[in-house]
Amino acid sequence: QQPVQSPQAVILREGEDAVINCSSSKALYSVHWYRQKHGEAPVFLMILLKGGEQKGHDKISASFNEKKQQSSLYLTASQLSYSGTYFCGTGSGGSYIPTFGRGTSLIVHP
Amino acid sequence: DTAVSQTPKYLVTQMGNDKSIKCEQNLGHDTMYWYKQDSKKFLKIMFSYNNKELIINETVPNRFSPKSPDKAHLNLHINSLELGDSAVYFCASSPQRGPHNEQFFGPGTRLTVL
């Protein structure tokens, strides 16, 4: 079952914050986050493996609420380089690989 | 020092032709994947191999046949190409199988079927 990402698109000015959500109807064991810039391959950002886990580097962080079967990606003080499509991938019982959501397009303007 | 490489980067061909895409990873990973990304950017898993053994074979037409000669290579052969096959095909690898493993993607092959 494919996770649902929201919003589908976000438009920001440099320096603004954004939150991207990823939710699943199944119990989750892991959540991946990837960013894909236009014309490039998806690039791994981070993976969360435990409920309640939070991770981050630079000004991008994520949380995993196992009970609610959802994860959120937080982009703080966004930079132009943050523009791209963000995908979450969720892993649940019996799955060999994460199942990707449909992506959230993030555009950061100067 | 490319981690996951694919050839060719672009492929333009006529309907009905047969074509192959090659993928190689130099990360020493056990697991490799083929994804199809359509014009709406949906990343759909097609196949996955773990140590040369097929472990995932999603609902993909029989015209698509993966081959893994060794664990560093995973090729994709497509017979009788159709217009709907036009997409970007990504190869990826991960250290092991399992949903807790980070995936490393190749640069993609943009296939256009005319």
CSV table of N, CA, C and O in Angstrom, one decimal, chain A residues 7 9-20 58-61 73-80 82 86 104-109:
chain,number,residue,atom,x,y,z
A,7,PRO,N,1.8,18.2,1.7
A,7,PRO,CA,1.0,18.5,0.5
A,7,PRO,C,1.6,17.9,-0.8
A,7,PRO,O,2.7,17.4,-0.7
A,9,ALA,N,2.4,19.9,-3.3
A,9,ALA,CA,3.4,20.9,-3.7
A,9,ALA,C,3.5,22.0,-2.7
A,9,ALA,O,2.5,22.3,-2.0
A,10,VAL,N,4.6,22.6,-2.6
A,10,VAL,CA,4.9,23.7,-1.7
A,10,VAL,C,5.7,24.7,-2.4
A,10,VAL,O,6.7,24.4,-3.0
A,11,ILE,N,5.3,26.0,-2.3
A,11,ILE,CA,6.2,27.1,-2.8
A,11,ILE,C,6.5,28.0,-1.7
A,11,ILE,O,5.7,28.4,-0.9
A,12,LEU,N,7.8,28.2,-1.6
A,12,LEU,CA,8.4,29.0,-0.5
A,12,LEU,C,9.3,30.1,-0.9
A,12,LEU,O,9.8,30.0,-2.0
A,13,ARG,N,9.5,31.1,-0.1
A,13,ARG,CA,10.6,32.0,-0.3
A,13,ARG,C,11.8,31.5,0.6
A,13,ARG,O,11.6,30.9,1.6
A,14,GLU,N,13.0,31.9,0.1
A,14,GLU,CA,14.2,31.5,0.9
A,14,GLU,C,14.0,32.0,2.3
A,14,GLU,O,13.5,33.1,2.6
A,15,GLY,N,14.4,31.1,3.3
A,15,GLY,CA,14.3,31.4,4.7
A,15,GLY,C,13.0,31.0,5.4
A,15,GLY,O,13.0,30.9,6.6
A,16,GLU,N,12.0,30.6,4.6
A,16,GLU,CA,10.8,30.1,5.2
A,16,GLU,C,10.9,28.6,5.5
A,16,GLU,O,11.8,27.9,5.0
A,17,ASP,N,10.0,28.1,6.4
A,17,ASP,CA,10.0,26.7,6.8
A,17,ASP,C,8.9,26.0,6.1
A,17,ASP,O,7.9,26.5,5.6
A,18,ALA,N,9.1,24.7,6.0
A,18,ALA,CA,8.1,23.8,5.4
A,18,ALA,C,8.0,22.5,6.1
A,18,ALA,O,9.0,22.0,6.7
A,19,VAL,N,6.9,21.8,6.1
A,19,VAL,CA,6.7,20.5,6.6
A,19,VAL,C,6.0,19.6,5.6
A,19,VAL,O,5.0,20.0,5.0
A,20,ILE,N,6.6,18.4,5.4
A,20,ILE,CA,6.0,17.5,4.4
A,20,ILE,C,5.6,16.2,5.2
A,20,ILE,O,6.4,15.7,6.0
A,58,ASP,N,22.0,19.5,9.0
A,58,ASP,CA,21.8,20.9,8.5
A,58,ASP,C,20.5,21.3,9.1
A,58,ASP,O,20.2,21.2,10.3
A,59,LYS,N,19.6,21.8,8.2
A,59,LYS,CA,18.3,22.3,8.7
A,59,LYS,C,17.2,21.4,8.2
A,59,LYS,O,16.0,21.9,8.1
A,60,ILE,N,17.5,20.2,7.9
A,60,ILE,CA,16.4,19.2,7.5
A,60,ILE,C,16.4,18.1,8.5
A,60,ILE,O,17.4,17.5,8.8
A,61,SER,N,15.2,17.9,9.1
A,61,SER,CA,15.0,16.9,10.1
A,61,SER,C,13.7,16.2,9.8
A,61,SER,O,12.9,16.6,9.0
A,73,LEU,N,8.7,15.5,7.5
A,73,LEU,CA,10.0,16.0,7.2
A,73,LEU,C,10.0,17.5,7.4
A,73,LEU,O,9.0,18.2,6.9
A,74,TYR,N,10.9,18.1,8.1
A,74,TYR,CA,10.9,19.5,8.5
A,74,TYR,C,12.1,20.2,7.8
A,74,TYR,O,13.2,19.7,7.9
A,75,LEU,N,11.8,21.2,7.0
A,75,LEU,CA,12.8,22.0,6.3
A,75,LEU,C,12.8,23.4,6.9
A,75,LEU,O,11.8,24.1,6.8
A,76,THR,N,13.9,23.8,7.6
A,76,THR,CA,13.9,25.0,8.3
A,76,THR,C,14.8,26.0,7.6
A,76,THR,O,15.8,25.6,7.1
A,77,ALA,N,14.3,27.2,7.5
A,77,ALA,CA,15.1,28.3,6.9
A,77,ALA,C,15.5,27.9,5.5
A,77,ALA,O,16.7,27.8,5.2
A,78,SER,N,14.6,27.5,4.7
A,78,SER,CA,14.8,26.9,3.4
A,78,SER,C,15.8,27.7,2.5
A,78,SER,O,15.8,28.9,2.5
A,79,GLN,N,16.6,26.9,1.8
A,79,GLN,CA,17.6,27.5,0.8
A,79,GLN,C,17.1,27.1,-0.6
A,79,GLN,O,16.4,26.2,-0.8
A,80,LEU,N,17.7,27.8,-1.5
A,80,LEU,CA,17.4,27.6,-3.0
A,80,LEU,C,17.7,26.1,-3.3
A,80,LEU,O,17.0,25.5,-4.1
A,82,TYR,N,17.2,23.6,-1.7
A,82,TYR,CA,16.2,22.6,-1.2
A,82,TYR,C,15.2,22.3,-2.2
A,82,TYR,O,14.4,21.3,-2.0
A,86,TYR,N,10.4,15.6,-3.0
A,86,TYR,CA,10.7,14.8,-1.8
A,86,TYR,C,9.8,13.6,-1.8
A,86,TYR,O,8.6,13.7,-1.9
A,104,THR,N,6.4,15.1,-3.1
A,104,THR,CA,6.0,16.4,-2.8
A,104,THR,C,7.0,17.4,-3.5
A,104,THR,O,8.1,17.3,-3.2
A,105,SER,N,6.4,18.2,-4.4
A,105,SER,CA,7.3,19.1,-5.1
A,105,SER,C,7.5,20.4,-4.2
A,105,SER,O,6.5,21.0,-3.8
A,106,LEU,N,8.8,20.7,-4.0
A,106,LEU,CA,9.1,21.9,-3.2
A,106,LEU,C,9.9,22.9,-4.1
A,106,LEU,O,10.9,22.5,-4.7
A,107,ILE,N,9.4,24.1,-4.1
A,107,ILE,CA,10.0,25.1,-4.9
A,107,ILE,C,10.4,26.3,-4.0
A,107,ILE,O,9.5,26.8,-3.3
A,108,VAL,N,11.7,26.6,-3.9
A,108,VAL,CA,12.1,27.7,-3.1
A,108,VAL,C,12.5,28.9,-4.0
A,108,VAL,O,13.4,28.7,-4.9
A,109,HIS,N,11.9,30.0,-3.8
A,109,HIS,CA,12.2,31.2,-4.6
A,109,HIS,C,13.1,32.1,-3.8
A,109,HIS,O,13.1,32.1,-2.6
